[in-house]
mmCIF file of C-alpha atoms and ligand atoms in Angstrom:
data_model
loop_
_atom_site.group_PDB
_atom_site.id
_atom_site.type_symbol
_atom_site.label_atom_id
_atom_site.label_comp_id
_atom_site.label_asym_id
_atom_site.label_seq_id
_atom_site.Cartn_x
_atom_site.Cartn_y
_atom_site.Cartn_z
ATOM 1 C CA UNK A 226 26.276 -16.130 -3.264
ATOM 2 C CA UNK A 227 25.551 -15.741 0.450
ATOM 3 C CA UNK A 228 22.361 -13.848 1.216
ATOM 4 C CA UNK A 229 21.159 -12.832 4.693
ATOM 5 C CA UNK A 230 18.029 -14.493 6.073
ATOM 6 C CA UNK A 231 15.066 -12.137 6.350
ATOM 7 C CA UNK A 232 11.958 -12.735 8.467
ATOM 8 C CA UNK A 233 9.601 -15.409 7.149
ATOM 9 C CA UNK A 234 7.328 -12.996 5.251
ATOM 10 C CA UNK A 235 10.196 -12.127 2.898
ATOM 11 C CA UNK A 236 11.791 -14.227 0.203
ATOM 12 C CA UNK A 237 14.752 -13.907 -2.143
ATOM 13 C CA UNK A 238 13.934 -14.270 -5.822
ATOM 14 C CA UNK A 239 16.231 -14.344 -8.840
ATOM 15 C CA UNK A 240 15.614 -11.625 -11.415
ATOM 16 C CA UNK A 241 17.766 -12.218 -14.517
ATOM 17 C CA UNK A 242 20.308 -13.867 -12.261
ATOM 18 C CA UNK A 243 20.485 -11.166 -9.582
ATOM 19 C CA UNK A 244 18.807 -11.488 -6.197
ATOM 20 C CA UNK A 245 15.889 -9.316 -5.164
ATOM 21 C CA UNK A 246 13.859 -9.419 -1.974
ATOM 22 C CA UNK A 247 10.068 -9.557 -2.052
ATOM 23 C CA UNK A 248 7.481 -9.443 0.719
ATOM 24 C CA UNK A 249 5.085 -12.332 0.096
ATOM 25 C CA UNK A 250 2.013 -10.772 1.824
ATOM 26 C CA UNK A 251 2.472 -7.570 -0.239
ATOM 27 C CA UNK A 252 2.953 -9.342 -3.553
ATOM 28 C CA UNK A 253 -0.701 -10.139 -4.391
ATOM 29 C CA UNK A 254 -1.547 -6.419 -4.222
ATOM 30 C CA UNK A 255 1.490 -4.775 -5.811
ATOM 31 C CA UNK A 256 4.517 -6.016 -7.789
ATOM 32 C CA UNK A 257 7.590 -4.773 -5.915
ATOM 33 C CA UNK A 258 11.156 -5.567 -4.908
ATOM 34 C CA UNK A 259 14.125 -4.522 -2.829
ATOM 35 C CA UNK A 260 17.473 -4.788 -4.624
ATOM 36 C CA UNK A 261 20.943 -5.831 -3.378
ATOM 37 C CA UNK A 262 24.479 -4.713 -4.099
ATOM 38 C CA UNK A 263 24.588 -7.207 -6.961
ATOM 39 C CA UNK A 264 22.489 -4.815 -9.030
ATOM 40 C CA UNK A 265 24.159 -2.040 -11.059
ATOM 41 C CA UNK A 266 22.784 0.512 -8.616
ATOM 42 C CA UNK A 267 24.519 -1.365 -5.810
ATOM 43 C CA UNK A 268 28.004 -0.572 -7.008
ATOM 44 C CA UNK A 269 29.736 2.757 -7.548
ATOM 45 C CA UNK A 270 32.631 1.115 -9.365
ATOM 46 C CA UNK A 271 30.700 0.105 -12.457
ATOM 47 C CA UNK A 272 30.957 2.542 -15.277
ATOM 48 C CA UNK A 273 27.291 2.989 -15.979
ATOM 49 C CA UNK A 274 25.226 6.158 -15.891
ATOM 50 C CA UNK A 275 22.156 6.770 -13.786
ATOM 51 C CA UNK A 276 19.714 5.731 -16.502
ATOM 52 C CA UNK A 277 21.531 2.455 -17.017
ATOM 53 C CA UNK A 278 21.532 1.729 -13.306
ATOM 54 C CA UNK A 279 17.798 2.289 -13.042
ATOM 55 C CA UNK A 280 17.006 0.427 -16.265
ATOM 56 C CA UNK A 281 17.526 -2.836 -14.442
ATOM 57 C CA UNK A 282 15.037 -1.902 -11.711
ATOM 58 C CA UNK A 283 12.508 -0.625 -14.263
ATOM 59 C CA UNK A 284 12.793 -3.831 -16.284
ATOM 60 C CA UNK A 285 12.208 -5.941 -13.183
ATOM 61 C CA UNK A 286 8.880 -4.140 -12.686
ATOM 62 C CA UNK A 287 8.118 -4.244 -16.408
ATOM 63 C CA UNK A 288 8.020 -0.496 -16.986
ATOM 64 C CA UNK A 289 10.090 1.772 -19.195
ATOM 65 C CA UNK A 290 12.849 3.560 -17.253
ATOM 66 C CA UNK A 291 11.098 6.882 -17.960
ATOM 67 C CA UNK A 292 8.049 5.496 -16.156
ATOM 68 C CA UNK A 293 10.039 4.592 -13.049
ATOM 69 C CA UNK A 294 9.365 7.637 -10.888
ATOM 70 C CA UNK A 295 12.237 8.780 -8.675
ATOM 71 C CA UNK A 296 12.614 11.932 -6.620
ATOM 72 C CA UNK A 297 15.446 14.020 -5.271
ATOM 73 C CA UNK A 298 15.497 12.682 -1.712
ATOM 74 C CA UNK A 299 16.060 15.376 0.891
ATOM 75 C CA UNK A 300 15.531 13.587 4.262
ATOM 76 C CA UNK A 301 12.181 15.290 4.716
ATOM 77 C CA UNK A 302 8.568 14.072 4.765
ATOM 78 C CA UNK A 303 7.191 15.771 1.652
ATOM 79 C CA UNK A 304 5.245 13.832 -0.980
ATOM 80 C CA UNK A 305 5.394 13.533 -4.747
ATOM 81 C CA UNK A 306 2.515 12.151 -6.774
ATOM 82 C CA UNK A 307 2.706 10.256 -10.055
ATOM 83 C CA UNK A 308 -0.551 10.263 -11.954
ATOM 84 C CA UNK A 309 -1.989 10.938 -15.391
ATOM 85 C CA UNK A 310 1.277 10.756 -17.256
ATOM 86 C CA UNK A 311 3.253 13.195 -15.096
ATOM 87 C CA UNK A 312 5.205 13.060 -11.884
ATOM 88 C CA UNK A 313 4.767 16.171 -9.778
ATOM 89 C CA UNK A 314 7.351 17.560 -7.329
ATOM 90 C CA UNK A 315 10.972 16.507 -7.581
ATOM 91 C CA UNK A 316 12.162 17.137 -3.986
ATOM 92 C CA UNK A 317 10.451 14.553 -1.829
ATOM 93 C CA UNK A 318 10.919 11.404 0.249
ATOM 94 C CA UNK A 319 7.497 9.877 -0.306
ATOM 95 C CA UNK A 320 5.995 9.006 -3.696
ATOM 96 C CA UNK A 321 2.388 7.896 -4.133
ATOM 97 C CA UNK A 322 0.469 6.713 -7.162
ATOM 98 C CA UNK A 323 -2.688 4.945 -8.204
ATOM 99 C CA UNK A 324 -1.675 4.968 -11.859
ATOM 100 C CA UNK A 325 -0.540 1.555 -13.176
ATOM 101 C CA UNK A 326 1.440 3.327 -15.910
ATOM 102 C CA UNK A 327 4.114 4.119 -13.326
ATOM 103 C CA UNK A 328 6.394 2.314 -10.932
ATOM 104 C CA UNK A 329 7.828 4.205 -7.963
ATOM 105 C CA UNK A 330 11.369 3.873 -6.629
ATOM 106 C CA UNK A 331 13.411 5.169 -3.738
ATOM 107 C CA UNK A 332 17.083 4.478 -3.023
ATOM 108 C CA UNK A 333 18.753 3.847 0.292
ATOM 109 C CA UNK A 334 22.036 2.839 1.881
ATOM 110 C CA UNK A 335 21.036 2.338 5.572
ATOM 111 C CA UNK A 336 17.786 4.359 5.578
ATOM 112 C CA UNK A 337 14.462 2.500 5.753
ATOM 113 C CA UNK A 338 12.917 1.680 2.349
ATOM 114 C CA UNK A 339 9.166 1.531 3.030
ATOM 115 C CA UNK A 340 6.678 0.231 0.455
ATOM 116 C CA UNK A 341 2.917 0.370 1.042
ATOM 117 C CA UNK A 342 0.001 -0.945 -1.015
ATOM 118 C CA UNK A 343 -3.731 -0.498 -0.648
ATOM 119 C CA UNK A 344 -5.213 -3.969 -1.086
ATOM 120 C CA UNK A 345 -8.632 -2.496 -1.940
ATOM 121 C CA UNK A 346 -7.702 0.135 -4.550
ATOM 122 C CA UNK A 347 -4.209 -0.904 -5.617
ATOM 123 C CA UNK A 348 -2.735 2.518 -4.782
ATOM 124 C CA UNK A 349 0.906 2.403 -3.676
ATOM 125 C CA UNK A 350 3.536 4.444 -1.864
ATOM 126 C CA UNK A 351 7.326 4.268 -1.712
ATOM 127 C CA UNK A 352 9.093 6.152 1.066
ATOM 128 C CA UNK A 353 12.657 6.765 2.207
ATOM 129 C CA UNK A 354 13.288 7.363 5.902
ATOM 130 C CA UNK A 355 16.544 7.729 7.731
ATOM 131 C CA UNK A 356 16.541 9.032 11.282
ATOM 132 C CA UNK A 357 15.621 12.525 10.099
ATOM 133 C CA UNK A 358 12.725 11.186 8.064
ATOM 134 C CA UNK A 359 11.549 9.030 10.947
ATOM 135 C CA UNK A 360 11.766 11.995 13.338
ATOM 136 C CA UNK A 361 9.732 13.837 10.665
ATOM 137 C CA UNK A 362 7.107 11.053 10.743
ATOM 138 C CA UNK A 363 7.557 9.745 7.197
ATOM 139 C CA UNK A 364 5.575 6.507 7.840
ATOM 140 C CA UNK A 365 2.520 8.468 9.023
ATOM 141 C CA UNK A 366 2.966 11.011 6.218
ATOM 142 C CA UNK A 367 2.947 8.184 3.658
ATOM 143 C CA UNK A 368 -0.271 6.782 5.148
ATOM 144 C CA UNK A 369 -1.827 10.262 5.131
ATOM 145 C CA UNK A 370 -0.750 10.856 1.531
ATOM 146 C CA UNK A 371 -2.438 7.622 0.394
ATOM 147 C CA UNK A 372 -5.633 8.616 2.222
ATOM 148 C CA UNK A 373 -5.650 12.162 0.886
ATOM 149 C CA UNK A 374 -4.550 11.557 -2.703
ATOM 150 C CA UNK A 375 -5.900 8.074 -3.392
ATOM 151 C CA UNK A 376 -8.802 7.667 -0.973
ATOM 152 C CA UNK A 377 -7.116 4.833 0.919
ATOM 153 C CA UNK A 378 -8.587 3.537 4.163
ATOM 154 C CA UNK A 379 -5.899 2.757 6.679
ATOM 155 C CA UNK A 380 -7.273 -0.726 7.419
ATOM 156 C CA UNK A 381 -6.603 -1.723 3.794
ATOM 157 C CA UNK A 382 -2.898 -0.851 3.829
ATOM 158 C CA UNK A 383 -0.134 -3.463 3.728
ATOM 159 C CA UNK A 384 3.361 -2.155 4.530
ATOM 160 C CA UNK A 385 6.788 -3.699 3.963
ATOM 161 C CA UNK A 386 10.114 -2.300 5.165
ATOM 162 C CA UNK A 387 13.156 -3.713 3.370
ATOM 163 C CA UNK A 388 16.785 -3.920 4.519
ATOM 164 C CA UNK A 389 18.128 -0.971 6.550
ATOM 165 C CA UNK A 390 20.662 -0.448 9.306
ATOM 166 C CA UNK A 391 19.632 -2.073 12.602
ATOM 167 C CA UNK A 392 20.279 -1.540 16.293
ATOM 168 C CA UNK A 393 23.111 -4.073 15.887
ATOM 169 C CA UNK A 394 25.159 -1.405 14.107
ATOM 170 C CA UNK A 395 23.537 2.018 14.123
ATOM 171 C CA UNK A 396 25.385 4.019 16.742
ATOM 172 C CA UNK A 397 24.135 7.601 16.986
ATOM 173 C CA UNK A 398 24.892 10.662 19.068
ATOM 174 C CA UNK A 399 22.614 12.528 21.469
ATOM 175 C CA UNK A 400 21.516 14.864 18.652
ATOM 176 C CA UNK A 401 19.544 12.043 17.063
ATOM 177 C CA UNK A 402 17.621 11.213 20.231
ATOM 178 C CA UNK A 403 17.129 14.916 20.828
ATOM 179 C CA UNK A 404 15.639 15.214 17.330
ATOM 180 C CA UNK A 405 12.905 12.745 18.289
ATOM 181 C CA UNK A 406 12.308 14.497 21.617
ATOM 182 C CA UNK A 407 11.877 17.820 19.835
ATOM 183 C CA UNK A 408 9.499 16.171 17.355
ATOM 184 C CA UNK A 409 7.226 15.291 20.283
ATOM 185 C CA UNK A 410 7.691 11.544 20.599
ATOM 186 C CA UNK A 411 7.038 10.121 24.064
ATOM 187 C CA UNK A 412 9.636 9.000 26.589
ATOM 188 C CA UNK A 413 8.235 5.469 26.252
ATOM 189 C CA UNK A 414 8.806 5.533 22.480
ATOM 190 C CA UNK A 415 12.310 6.932 22.871
ATOM 191 C CA UNK A 416 13.225 4.284 25.440
ATOM 192 C CA UNK A 417 12.088 1.604 23.000
ATOM 193 C CA UNK A 418 13.911 3.032 19.971
ATOM 194 C CA UNK A 419 17.190 4.089 21.611
ATOM 195 C CA UNK A 420 19.284 1.613 23.595
ATOM 196 C CA UNK A 421 22.700 1.981 25.242
ATOM 197 C CA UNK A 422 24.530 -0.910 23.605
ATOM 198 C CA UNK A 423 24.482 -2.632 20.207
ATOM 199 C CA UNK A 424 21.918 -5.422 19.807
ATOM 200 C CA UNK A 425 23.524 -8.137 17.640
ATOM 201 C CA UNK A 426 21.525 -11.254 16.762
ATOM 202 C CA UNK A 427 22.284 -14.456 14.892
ATOM 203 C CA UNK A 428 20.584 -12.867 11.876
ATOM 204 C CA UNK A 429 22.451 -9.574 12.191
ATOM 205 C CA UNK A 430 25.931 -9.573 13.768
ATOM 206 C CA UNK A 431 27.306 -6.154 14.691
ATOM 207 C CA UNK A 432 29.697 -4.607 12.186
ATOM 208 C CA UNK A 433 33.383 -4.667 13.234
ATOM 209 C CA UNK A 434 34.722 -1.944 15.501
ATOM 210 C CA UNK A 435 31.754 -1.425 17.818
ATOM 211 C CA UNK A 436 32.142 -1.581 21.605
ATOM 212 C CA UNK A 437 29.858 -4.397 22.823
ATOM 213 C CA UNK A 438 28.958 -2.385 25.934
ATOM 214 C CA UNK A 439 28.301 0.808 24.028
ATOM 215 C CA UNK A 440 29.917 4.152 24.790
ATOM 216 C CA UNK A 441 28.933 6.967 27.128
ATOM 217 C CA UNK A 442 26.611 9.492 25.497
ATOM 218 C CA UNK A 443 25.994 7.282 22.478
ATOM 219 C CA UNK A 444 22.877 5.363 21.525
ATOM 220 C CA UNK A 445 21.894 2.536 19.212
ATOM 221 C CA UNK A 446 18.835 3.417 17.185
ATOM 222 C CA UNK A 447 16.212 0.808 16.240
ATOM 223 C CA UNK A 448 14.708 2.154 13.023
ATOM 224 C CA UNK A 449 12.645 -1.012 12.594
ATOM 225 C CA UNK A 450 10.779 -0.622 15.890
ATOM 226 C CA UNK A 451 10.414 3.081 15.134
ATOM 227 C CA UNK A 452 8.910 2.400 11.688
ATOM 228 C CA UNK A 453 6.570 -0.246 13.014
ATOM 229 C CA UNK A 454 5.519 1.889 15.993
ATOM 230 C CA UNK A 455 4.734 4.853 13.779
ATOM 231 C CA UNK A 456 2.718 2.770 11.316
ATOM 232 C CA UNK A 457 0.671 1.297 14.164
ATOM 233 C CA UNK A 458 0.146 4.775 15.641
ATOM 234 C CA UNK A 459 -1.074 5.877 12.192
ATOM 235 C CA UNK A 460 -3.672 3.099 12.288
ATOM 236 C CA UNK A 461 -2.061 0.411 10.119
ATOM 237 C CA UNK A 462 -2.919 -3.035 11.424
ATOM 238 C CA UNK A 463 -0.044 -4.761 13.161
ATOM 239 C CA UNK A 464 -0.690 -7.968 11.191
ATOM 240 C CA UNK A 465 -0.293 -5.998 7.941
ATOM 241 C CA UNK A 466 3.145 -4.578 8.754
ATOM 242 C CA UNK A 467 6.166 -6.600 7.615
ATOM 243 C CA UNK A 468 9.814 -5.902 8.399
ATOM 244 C CA UNK A 469 12.624 -7.770 6.635
ATOM 245 C CA UNK A 470 14.849 -7.200 9.686
ATOM 246 C CA UNK A 471 18.090 -7.535 7.799
ATOM 247 C CA UNK A 472 20.738 -4.934 8.527
ATOM 248 C CA UNK A 473 22.550 -3.245 5.664
ATOM 249 C CA UNK A 474 25.746 -2.767 7.714
ATOM 250 C CA UNK A 475 25.849 -6.391 8.960
ATOM 251 C CA UNK A 476 25.951 -7.934 5.495
ATOM 252 C CA UNK A 477 28.766 -6.520 3.331
ATOM 253 C CA UNK A 478 28.428 -9.285 0.741
ATOM 254 C CA UNK A 479 24.825 -8.499 -0.086
ATOM 255 C CA UNK A 480 23.815 -5.007 0.997
ATOM 256 C CA UNK A 481 24.975 -1.392 0.672
ATOM 257 C CA UNK A 482 25.738 0.607 3.797
ATOM 258 C CA UNK A 483 26.856 4.203 3.997
ATOM 259 C CA UNK A 484 27.762 3.761 7.672
ATOM 260 C CA UNK A 485 30.030 0.836 6.832
ATOM 261 C CA UNK A 486 31.466 1.909 3.453
ATOM 262 C CA UNK A 487 31.157 5.718 3.451
ATOM 263 C CA UNK A 488 31.014 7.635 0.203
ATOM 264 C CA UNK A 489 31.850 4.669 -2.092
ATOM 265 C CA UNK A 490 28.712 2.843 -0.889
ATOM 266 C CA UNK A 491 26.325 1.791 -3.628
ATOM 267 C CA UNK A 492 22.583 2.112 -3.262
ATOM 268 C CA UNK A 493 19.696 -0.287 -2.779
ATOM 269 C CA UNK A 494 16.357 0.376 -4.425
ATOM 270 C CA UNK A 495 12.873 -0.203 -3.117
ATOM 271 C CA UNK A 496 10.394 -0.167 -5.991
ATOM 272 C CA UNK A 497 6.668 -0.825 -6.331
ATOM 273 C CA UNK A 498 3.977 -0.624 -8.985
ATOM 274 C CA UNK A 499 0.265 0.024 -8.726
ATOM 275 C CA UNK A 500 -2.188 -2.461 -10.141
ATOM 276 C CA UNK A 501 -5.538 -0.882 -10.767
ATOM 277 C CA UNK A 502 -8.376 -2.475 -8.864
ATOM 278 C CA UNK A 503 -12.041 -1.681 -8.681
ATOM 279 C CA UNK A 504 -12.694 0.049 -5.329
HETATM 280 ZN ZN1 LIG B 181 23.835 -4.510 11.741
#
């Protein structure tokens, strides 16, 4: 099994024989993982229902599937909260909890899976952000939700972004850049997040079929820099932000990509569980 190499803060682990990615600096504060296409959720061809697909993720975090809180993701920046035995609000892209009875999960296939833990209180957040979510400031909204709902102080937050499509592969049209302009991001931020040509690296080769020089009127979007920049702007310490920096589209053997595979693409999960601490 060939797995891509993440940045040094991340490590592959075997969970019942299937690989999952964990962020070592996040681990002491919150059990969590990012899945691969080797999981049931990662394949659309397996004949299993939704509950079965999520059972595997729930088991990995040692909760019952009914205690693995998911939401209907709508590419927005609204929040759901799981607390006191109930999960409130079903349409959302951010889930927060300080209740160890629950684990939280989001699913992606190119979008950024963002997991955050409060190292003081043990509160956690799971967020899903594609370009629309990032233009809608999902990272900052997740930080705000932890502060508002769980009393988190921003200096205590540790954030980990798992695999998502990178600037090696993510060609977008002018509408995407325009979306960030309309949302009020600065020219400096836009120039950092949108580049004219794909940016392949030894870690992340560009997917086949892309023009190395780029194309007129098209951009390559760096969702990793955008996520990091927004977390820093929200007050999260740079040294407490970790990006796996592996591109879903670059690694067909391991990761699910909607851009690469279209509708048959499976999904990757990002999941995290609160551990109650004494504030
Ligand atoms: Zn790529």
